[in-house]
Amino acid sequence: MKTSVPITVTMLGDFSLDNGQVTLPDKSDRNRQVWLLLQFLICNRNKVITPERLADVLWGDNRIENTGGALKNLAYRLRTALKAFDNGTPRDYILFKQGAYYWNNDSPVVVDSECMEALFDEADRLYTDDAQKVELLMQAVQLYHGRFLQQNDFETWVQPVNAYLHDLYVSHVQQLCDLLLEQGREADADALVARALGVDALDEKLHLLKMKTLASLGKHQQAMAHYEYAAALMYKEMGVRLSQPMRDMYAVVAACVAEADADLQTIKHDLDEGLKAHEAFYCGYEIFKNIYRLQARRLDRVQDTLFIGLLTLINSKGGDLTGDACENAMDCARQALVTSLRKGDTIARYSRTQYVIMLSSLSMDDCEIVMNKIFKRFYQLSRSGAVQLRHKFMPIEGESES
């Protein structure tokens, strides 16, 4: 007997089933393998899946004895849980035929990931009607609430589907964003990208789009600030530096800021606000590079000394410095740097475990004295001998003009 109301299945984000009256699984339900079995059966409901394949999905290399009995037990528990959808009329959602388990296709389901794909396909077939294309893409992207079965994204069968759907989503967000900008709907484009970043904050393509939409709104300073935010986030979470397209976009936005008309007094007031700080100047690496190049050029004209330094954190017990221990140590190092150096000195994070430093009007001996002060402050803050600091310094020489 067919159900009159299809069961809505959410695969994008947190997995759930809903028929308008009942939602499964309950948040307190910890029967992970029961729901993993259901997820696989629904995703492959039009295929013949052997018991051996199900055993691979459920237990992998940790095979147990009597997998047939264990599968039977899981199927029984799954059927029991799904009775919540019966609404007074018993139904058989899980079938067993010819030695294999199946989802009963007489019990229809609407799967969000499949709906999203179908809407994207329909939009891709439209070549002339941009208004309808935008409407279809809007519907599709709203279905993406997170990565495919994100609570089980370590499962080998989930990972390729996860990657495919994520790339599909991001590429169509880019397409939709471009269409909205072409239609002069900058605010809608910016809201679209903001939502996408709320779902996945670690996709650099989305950060590039965010800078693009902010720039389209004339918010160039905010676009530059977003670049610094994205750079810090990628360093912290993934230990990577931003790509060349992001750096190119930063240069474009910065040029717009430099060329914008403004009252000189307003500009001076804006610039002077940063002078009130009493600590060393901490900035993103792109800004650090520009400061370095400017200082190196002026050395030919002024009698001054300038040193570039690299501070590296290492695990005193050997091995890599990773996770929370790395970030906690980097936070302590940053605090030690900004409070121990002068407000004319410059600091930037260079990598997952390194800071680059620029010091002026010092000798090499002075640099060592300063570093000893930083080391002392760092060990006071970290209160741990698990992380040690290493440093190197070299003088910056001016660029001779021909």
Coordinates of C-alpha atoms in Angstrom, one line a residue:
M1 CA 0.0 0.0 0.0
K2 CA 1.4 3.4 -0.9
T3 CA 1.5 6.2 1.6
S4 CA -0.5 9.2 0.8
V5 CA 2.1 11.6 2.1
P6 CA 5.8 11.1 1.0
I7 CA 8.4 11.1 3.7
T8 CA 10.8 14.1 3.4
V9 CA 14.4 13.0 3.8
T10 CA 17.1 15.5 4.7
M11 CA 20.6 14.4 3.7
L12 CA 22.2 17.8 3.4
G13 CA 23.2 18.8 6.9
D14 CA 21.7 16.8 9.8
F15 CA 20.0 13.7 8.6
S16 CA 16.2 13.4 9.3
L17 CA 12.9 11.9 8.1
D18 CA 9.7 13.8 8.4
N19 CA 6.1 13.1 7.2
G20 CA 4.6 16.3 8.6
Q21 CA 3.7 14.7 11.9
V22 CA 6.7 12.7 13.0
T23 CA 10.4 13.4 12.7
L24 CA 13.1 10.7 13.1
P25 CA 15.6 10.1 14.5
D26 CA 15.1 11.7 17.8
K27 CA 18.1 13.8 19.0
S28 CA 18.7 11.4 21.8
D29 CA 18.7 8.4 19.5
R30 CA 22.3 7.0 19.4
N31 CA 21.6 4.0 17.2
R32 CA 24.1 5.2 14.6
Q33 CA 24.3 1.9 12.6
V34 CA 20.5 1.6 12.4
W35 CA 20.3 5.0 10.7
L36 CA 23.4 4.4 8.6
L37 CA 21.7 1.3 7.2
L38 CA 18.7 3.4 6.4
Q39 CA 20.7 6.2 4.8
F40 CA 22.5 3.7 2.5
L41 CA 19.2 1.9 1.5
I42 CA 17.5 5.1 0.6
C43 CA 20.4 6.5 -1.4
N44 CA 20.6 3.2 -3.3
R45 CA 16.9 2.4 -3.3
N46 CA 16.9 1.7 -7.1
K47 CA 19.8 -0.7 -7.0
V48 CA 20.4 -4.3 -5.9
I49 CA 22.7 -4.2 -2.8
T50 CA 24.3 -7.4 -1.6
P51 CA 24.6 -8.3 2.0
E52 CA 28.3 -8.2 1.6
R53 CA 28.2 -4.6 0.4
L54 CA 26.0 -3.7 3.4
A55 CA 28.5 -5.4 5.7
D56 CA 31.3 -3.3 4.2
V57 CA 29.3 -0.1 4.8
L58 CA 28.3 -0.9 8.4
W59 CA 31.5 -2.6 9.7
G60 CA 34.3 -2.0 7.1
D61 CA 37.5 -3.7 8.1
N62 CA 36.1 -4.3 11.6
R63 CA 34.1 -7.3 10.4
I64 CA 32.2 -9.2 13.1
E65 CA 31.2 -12.8 13.1
N66 CA 27.7 -13.7 11.8
T67 CA 27.1 -10.5 9.8
G68 CA 23.9 -12.0 8.5
G69 CA 22.5 -12.2 12.1
A70 CA 23.7 -8.7 12.9
L71 CA 22.1 -7.3 9.7
K72 CA 18.8 -9.0 10.6
N73 CA 18.9 -7.4 14.0
L74 CA 19.6 -3.9 12.6
A75 CA 16.8 -4.3 10.1
Y76 CA 14.4 -5.3 12.9
R77 CA 15.4 -2.3 15.0
L78 CA 15.0 -0.1 11.9
R79 CA 11.5 -1.4 11.1
T80 CA 10.5 -0.9 14.7
A81 CA 11.7 2.8 14.6
L82 CA 9.9 3.4 11.3
K83 CA 6.5 2.3 12.7
A84 CA 6.3 5.8 14.0
F85 CA 5.2 6.7 10.4
D86 CA 2.4 4.2 10.2
N87 CA -0.3 6.5 11.5
G88 CA -2.6 3.6 12.2
T89 CA -1.9 1.7 9.0
P90 CA 0.9 -0.8 9.3
R91 CA 3.4 -0.6 6.4
D92 CA 6.6 -2.5 5.5
Y93 CA 9.3 0.1 4.7
I94 CA 12.2 -2.4 4.7
L95 CA 11.9 -5.4 2.5
F96 CA 14.0 -8.6 2.4
K97 CA 14.0 -10.4 -1.0
Q98 CA 16.4 -12.9 -2.5
G99 CA 18.8 -12.6 0.4
A100 CA 19.1 -8.8 0.3
Y101 CA 17.5 -5.8 2.0
Y102 CA 15.7 -3.0 0.2
W103 CA 13.8 0.2 0.8
N104 CA 10.2 -0.4 -0.2
N105 CA 9.6 2.1 -3.1
D106 CA 5.8 1.8 -2.6
S107 CA 6.7 4.1 0.4
P108 CA 7.7 7.3 -1.5
V109 CA 10.4 9.6 -0.3
V110 CA 11.5 13.1 -1.3
V111 CA 15.2 13.4 -0.8
D112 CA 16.6 17.0 -0.6
S113 CA 19.9 16.2 -2.2
E114 CA 18.1 14.7 -5.2
C115 CA 15.7 17.7 -5.4
M116 CA 18.7 20.1 -5.4
E117 CA 20.4 18.2 -8.2
A118 CA 17.1 18.1 -10.3
L119 CA 16.7 21.9 -9.9
F120 CA 20.3 22.5 -10.9
D121 CA 19.8 20.3 -14.0
E122 CA 16.7 22.2 -14.9
A123 CA 18.3 25.5 -14.5
D124 CA 21.3 24.4 -16.6
R125 CA 19.1 23.6 -19.5
L126 CA 17.8 27.2 -19.6
Y127 CA 19.8 29.4 -22.0
T128 CA 17.6 32.4 -22.5
D129 CA 15.3 32.9 -19.6
D130 CA 17.5 34.3 -16.9
A131 CA 14.5 35.2 -14.7
Q132 CA 13.4 31.6 -14.5
K133 CA 16.9 30.4 -14.1
V134 CA 17.4 32.6 -11.1
E135 CA 14.2 31.4 -9.6
L136 CA 15.2 27.7 -10.0
L137 CA 18.7 28.3 -8.6
M138 CA 17.2 30.2 -5.6
Q139 CA 15.0 27.2 -4.8
A140 CA 18.0 24.8 -5.2
V141 CA 20.5 26.6 -3.0
Q142 CA 18.0 27.0 -0.2
L143 CA 18.0 23.2 0.1
Y144 CA 21.7 23.1 1.0
H145 CA 21.9 23.2 4.8
G146 CA 25.3 21.5 5.2
R147 CA 27.4 18.8 3.7
F148 CA 25.9 15.5 2.6
L149 CA 25.3 13.4 5.7
Q150 CA 27.8 15.6 7.6
Q151 CA 27.5 13.5 10.8
N152 CA 28.8 10.5 8.8
D153 CA 31.2 12.3 6.5
F154 CA 34.1 10.0 7.5
E155 CA 32.3 7.0 5.9
T156 CA 34.0 6.0 2.6
W157 CA 30.8 5.8 0.6
V158 CA 29.7 9.2 1.8
Q159 CA 32.9 11.1 1.0
P160 CA 32.7 11.1 -2.8
V161 CA 29.0 12.1 -2.8
N162 CA 29.8 14.8 -0.2
A163 CA 32.5 16.2 -2.4
Y164 CA 30.4 16.1 -5.6
L165 CA 27.4 17.8 -4.1
H166 CA 29.5 20.4 -2.4
D167 CA 31.2 21.3 -5.6
L168 CA 27.9 21.3 -7.4
Y169 CA 26.4 23.7 -4.8
V170 CA 29.4 26.1 -4.8
S171 CA 29.5 26.3 -8.6
H172 CA 25.8 27.1 -8.8
V173 CA 26.1 29.7 -6.0
Q174 CA 28.8 31.4 -8.2
Q175 CA 26.5 31.2 -11.2
L176 CA 23.5 32.6 -9.3
C177 CA 25.7 35.4 -7.8
D178 CA 26.8 36.5 -11.3
L179 CA 23.2 36.5 -12.6
L180 CA 22.0 38.6 -9.6
L181 CA 24.9 41.1 -10.1
E182 CA 24.1 41.3 -13.8
Q183 CA 20.5 42.2 -12.8
G184 CA 21.6 44.9 -10.5
R185 CA 20.6 42.9 -7.4
E186 CA 23.8 43.4 -5.4
A187 CA 22.1 43.2 -2.0
D188 CA 20.5 39.8 -2.9
A189 CA 23.9 38.6 -4.2
D190 CA 25.6 39.6 -1.0
A191 CA 22.8 37.9 1.1
L192 CA 23.2 34.7 -1.0
V193 CA 26.9 34.5 -0.4
A194 CA 26.5 35.3 3.3
R195 CA 24.2 32.4 3.7
A196 CA 26.5 30.1 1.8
L197 CA 29.4 31.1 4.1
G198 CA 27.2 30.4 7.1
V199 CA 26.9 26.8 5.9
D200 CA 30.5 26.4 4.8
A201 CA 33.0 29.0 6.1
L202 CA 36.0 27.1 4.8
D203 CA 35.5 27.3 1.1
E204 CA 37.8 30.0 -0.3
K205 CA 35.6 30.4 -3.5
L206 CA 32.8 31.6 -1.3
H207 CA 35.1 34.1 0.4
L208 CA 36.2 35.4 -3.0
L209 CA 32.5 35.9 -3.9
K210 CA 31.9 37.7 -0.6
M211 CA 34.6 40.2 -1.5
K212 CA 33.1 40.6 -5.0
T213 CA 29.6 41.3 -3.7
L214 CA 30.9 43.8 -1.1
A215 CA 32.9 45.6 -3.8
S216 CA 29.8 45.7 -6.0
L217 CA 28.0 47.4 -3.1
G218 CA 30.8 50.0 -2.9
K219 CA 31.9 48.5 0.5
H220 CA 35.6 48.3 -0.4
Q221 CA 36.9 48.7 3.2
Q222 CA 34.6 45.9 4.3
A223 CA 35.8 43.8 1.4
M224 CA 39.4 44.3 2.5
A225 CA 38.5 43.5 6.1
H226 CA 36.8 40.3 4.9
Y227 CA 40.1 39.3 3.2
E228 CA 41.9 39.6 6.5
Y229 CA 39.2 37.6 8.2
A230 CA 39.4 34.9 5.6
A231 CA 43.2 34.8 5.7
A232 CA 43.2 34.4 9.5
L233 CA 40.4 31.7 9.4
M234 CA 42.2 29.6 6.7
Y235 CA 45.5 29.8 8.7
K236 CA 43.8 28.8 11.9
E237 CA 41.5 26.0 10.6
M238 CA 43.5 24.6 7.7
G239 CA 47.0 25.9 8.0
V240 CA 46.9 27.3 4.4
R241 CA 47.5 30.7 2.8
L242 CA 45.0 32.3 0.5
S243 CA 45.3 31.6 -3.2
Q244 CA 46.4 34.0 -6.0
P245 CA 42.8 34.8 -7.1
M246 CA 42.1 36.1 -3.6
R247 CA 45.2 38.2 -3.5
D248 CA 44.4 39.6 -6.9
M249 CA 40.9 40.5 -5.7
Y250 CA 42.4 42.2 -2.7
A251 CA 44.6 44.3 -5.0
V252 CA 41.6 45.3 -7.1
V253 CA 39.6 46.3 -4.0
A254 CA 42.6 48.2 -2.4
A255 CA 43.1 50.1 -5.7
C256 CA 39.4 51.2 -5.5
V257 CA 39.9 52.5 -2.0
A258 CA 43.0 54.4 -3.0
E259 CA 41.3 56.0 -5.9
A260 CA 38.1 56.9 -4.1
D261 CA 37.3 60.7 -3.6
A262 CA 37.2 61.7 0.0
D263 CA 37.7 64.7 2.2
L264 CA 41.3 65.0 3.3
Q265 CA 40.4 65.8 6.9
T266 CA 38.2 62.6 7.0
I267 CA 41.0 60.5 5.6
K268 CA 43.4 61.9 8.2
H269 CA 41.0 61.3 11.0
D270 CA 40.6 57.7 9.8
L271 CA 44.3 57.2 9.6
D272 CA 45.0 58.8 13.0
E273 CA 42.7 56.4 14.8
G274 CA 45.3 53.6 14.5
L275 CA 48.0 55.8 16.1
K276 CA 46.3 55.6 19.5
A277 CA 47.4 52.0 20.0
H278 CA 50.3 51.4 22.4
E279 CA 51.2 47.9 21.1
A280 CA 53.0 46.6 18.0
F281 CA 51.1 46.7 14.8
Y282 CA 49.5 43.3 14.0
C283 CA 48.2 42.8 10.4
G284 CA 47.6 40.3 7.7
Y285 CA 50.5 39.0 5.6
E286 CA 49.4 40.9 2.5
I287 CA 49.5 44.2 4.4
F288 CA 52.9 43.2 5.9
K289 CA 54.3 42.7 2.5
N290 CA 53.3 46.2 1.4
I291 CA 54.8 47.7 4.5
Y292 CA 58.0 45.7 4.0
R293 CA 58.4 46.9 0.4
L294 CA 57.7 50.5 1.4
Q295 CA 60.3 50.4 4.2
A296 CA 62.9 48.8 2.0
R297 CA 62.6 51.5 -0.5
R298 CA 63.0 54.3 2.0
L299 CA 66.2 52.9 3.5
D300 CA 68.1 54.4 0.6
R301 CA 67.1 57.9 1.7
V302 CA 67.2 57.7 5.5
Q303 CA 69.9 56.6 7.9
D304 CA 68.0 53.7 9.7
T305 CA 68.3 50.0 10.3
L306 CA 65.6 47.5 9.6
F307 CA 65.4 43.8 10.5
I308 CA 63.1 41.0 9.4
G309 CA 62.6 38.1 11.7
L310 CA 60.8 34.8 11.8
L311 CA 59.4 33.3 15.0
T312 CA 58.6 29.6 14.8
L313 CA 56.8 27.4 17.4
I314 CA 57.9 23.8 17.7
N315 CA 56.8 20.8 19.8
S316 CA 59.5 20.3 22.4
K317 CA 58.7 16.6 22.6
G318 CA 59.1 16.1 18.8
G319 CA 56.4 15.6 16.2
D320 CA 54.1 18.1 14.7
L321 CA 52.3 20.9 16.6
T322 CA 48.6 20.6 15.8
G323 CA 45.1 21.2 16.9
D324 CA 44.1 23.2 19.9
A325 CA 47.6 23.0 21.4
C326 CA 49.0 24.8 18.3
E327 CA 46.3 27.5 18.3
N328 CA 46.6 28.2 22.0
A329 CA 50.4 28.5 21.7
M330 CA 50.1 30.8 18.7
D331 CA 47.6 33.0 20.6
C332 CA 50.2 33.2 23.5
A333 CA 52.9 34.0 21.0
R334 CA 50.9 36.8 19.4
Q335 CA 50.1 38.3 22.8
A336 CA 53.7 38.2 23.7
L337 CA 54.8 39.8 20.5
V338 CA 52.3 42.7 20.5
T339 CA 52.9 43.5 24.2
S340 CA 56.7 43.2 24.1
L341 CA 57.5 45.1 20.9
R342 CA 57.1 48.8 20.2
K343 CA 54.1 50.2 18.5
G344 CA 56.3 51.1 15.4
D345 CA 57.1 47.4 14.9
T346 CA 55.0 45.1 12.6
I347 CA 53.9 41.5 13.0
A348 CA 51.9 39.1 10.8
R349 CA 51.1 35.4 10.9
Y350 CA 53.0 33.7 8.2
S351 CA 52.0 30.1 8.5
R352 CA 50.3 27.7 10.9
T353 CA 53.2 27.9 13.4
Q354 CA 55.1 31.0 12.4
Y355 CA 55.0 34.8 12.7
V356 CA 57.0 37.2 10.7
I357 CA 58.3 40.4 12.4
M358 CA 59.8 43.7 11.2
L359 CA 61.9 45.8 13.7
S360 CA 63.4 49.2 13.0
S361 CA 66.2 51.4 14.5
L362 CA 67.9 48.4 16.2
S363 CA 71.1 46.5 16.0
M364 CA 71.4 42.7 15.8
D365 CA 72.3 42.6 19.5
D366 CA 69.2 44.7 20.2
C367 CA 67.1 42.2 18.3
E368 CA 68.4 39.4 20.5
I369 CA 67.5 41.4 23.7
V370 CA 64.0 42.0 22.3
M371 CA 63.6 38.3 21.5
N372 CA 64.6 37.3 25.0
K373 CA 61.9 39.6 26.3
I374 CA 59.4 38.0 24.0
F375 CA 60.4 34.5 25.0
K376 CA 60.1 35.3 28.7
R377 CA 56.6 36.8 28.2
F378 CA 55.6 33.8 26.0
Y379 CA 56.6 31.2 28.7
Q380 CA 54.7 33.2 31.3
L381 CA 51.6 33.2 29.2
S382 CA 51.7 29.6 28.0
R383 CA 52.7 28.1 31.4
S384 CA 53.8 24.9 29.5
G385 CA 57.1 23.5 28.4
A386 CA 55.4 21.5 25.6
V387 CA 56.1 24.3 23.1
Q388 CA 59.4 26.1 22.4
L389 CA 60.2 29.1 20.3
R390 CA 62.9 29.4 17.6
H391 CA 63.8 32.6 15.8
K392 CA 66.0 34.0 13.0
F393 CA 66.8 37.6 12.0
M394 CA 68.4 39.2 9.0
P395 CA 68.9 42.9 8.1
I396 CA 66.8 44.5 5.3
E397 CA 68.9 46.3 2.8
G398 CA 67.6 49.2 0.7
E399 CA 67.1 48.9 -3.0
S400 CA 69.8 50.9 -4.8
E401 CA 68.5 53.0 -7.7
S402 CA 70.1 52.9 -11.1

